[in-house]
Every structure is written in structure tokens, then in C-alpha cells.
């Protein structure tokens, strides 16, 4: 159980750091009048700015989903390795199964959050 809490703590801190860095890097130029950011010229048109903001938000959501996918793969490999190497120890076997179950549940939760974010951002940009 201690390993699961450590993985959760590490994931939440890393996700918070990635979210804050990407939000700072992508959201600041969206309100600018005329500024060149990442090679694209941002205009002061409200409709265009809303579309650009929606595109940036979708990019952030996709980037975070990719990061979560990499972390999920690592946790699944770790849980599978633990499950295969526990032998006849029922406590370690139960711990490995719980890590595997939490990883799959977390993947489902992240998938539905990604789906909801894409739907909301899509409706806001239309």
C-alpha cells in the first residue's frame, strides 16, 4: 500500500508541475494584442483568439494525456512484473493486483476526463 501512495504522490506532483508550466507557456499569449509566440502571429480578433485559445487548450490536454499514457504504461509494466515474481506469497500477490486495478481505474478516469475536456473545449470554440 505504501508503494501505491508513493506512486500517487509522485504522479500528482509531476502532473501539477506539468500543468502549471504548460498553462503558463500557452495561456499567456492568448490575451495579447499582437505578439509572435512559437512562430505564430496572434491577432486581436476575438473570434480568432477564442479559436487559438481552444487550440492551445486541446494541445495541453493532449500533451497531458500522452504523459499520463507513458506513466500508465510504466505502472502496468511494474505491476505485471510484481505479479509474475510474487510466487506463492498471497500478500504480495494481492498488492500487485491492487496496483494493477488502480492503474486500470486511473486510466479509465483519465480517458473520460480527456473526453470531457475535448467536448467542452470543442463547444467553447464553436
PDB file of C-alpha atoms in Angstrom, residues 3-4 8 16 20 33 36 38 42 50 56 59 62 67 70 72 88 90 101 106 114 120:
ATOM      1  CA  UNK A   3       4.178   1.871  -2.875  1.00  0.00           C
ATOM      2  CA  UNK A   4       0.776   2.833  -4.279  1.00  0.00           C
ATOM      3  CA  UNK A   8       0.166   8.522  -6.472  1.00  0.00           C
ATOM      4  CA  UNK A  16       0.710  19.583 -11.207  1.00  0.00           C
ATOM      5  CA  UNK A  20       1.393  24.774 -14.367  1.00  0.00           C
ATOM      6  CA  UNK A  33      -2.920  42.050 -28.950  1.00  0.00           C
ATOM      7  CA  UNK A  36       4.658  36.431 -32.016  1.00  0.00           C
ATOM      8  CA  UNK A  38       6.195  29.973 -31.106  1.00  0.00           C
ATOM      9  CA  UNK A  42      -1.544  36.278 -32.539  1.00  0.00           C
ATOM     10  CA  UNK A  50     -11.055  32.131 -28.905  1.00  0.00           C
ATOM     11  CA  UNK A  56      -3.852  25.703 -27.237  1.00  0.00           C
ATOM     12  CA  UNK A  59      -2.814  20.849 -27.224  1.00  0.00           C
ATOM     13  CA  UNK A  62      -3.359  16.050 -25.493  1.00  0.00           C
ATOM     14  CA  UNK A  67       2.257  11.967 -20.361  1.00  0.00           C
ATOM     15  CA  UNK A  70       3.588   6.933 -20.509  1.00  0.00           C
ATOM     16  CA  UNK A  72       0.330   4.297 -17.077  1.00  0.00           C
ATOM     17  CA  UNK A  88       3.129 -18.081  -3.652  1.00  0.00           C
ATOM     18  CA  UNK A  90      -0.550 -14.075  -1.065  1.00  0.00           C
ATOM     19  CA  UNK A 101      -6.502  -2.493 -10.579  1.00  0.00           C
ATOM     20  CA  UNK A 106      -6.874   5.587 -13.220  1.00  0.00           C
ATOM     21  CA  UNK A 114      -9.814  13.736 -21.584  1.00  0.00           C
ATOM     22  CA  UNK A 120     -16.128  21.193 -23.560  1.00  0.00           C
TER      23      UNK A 120
END
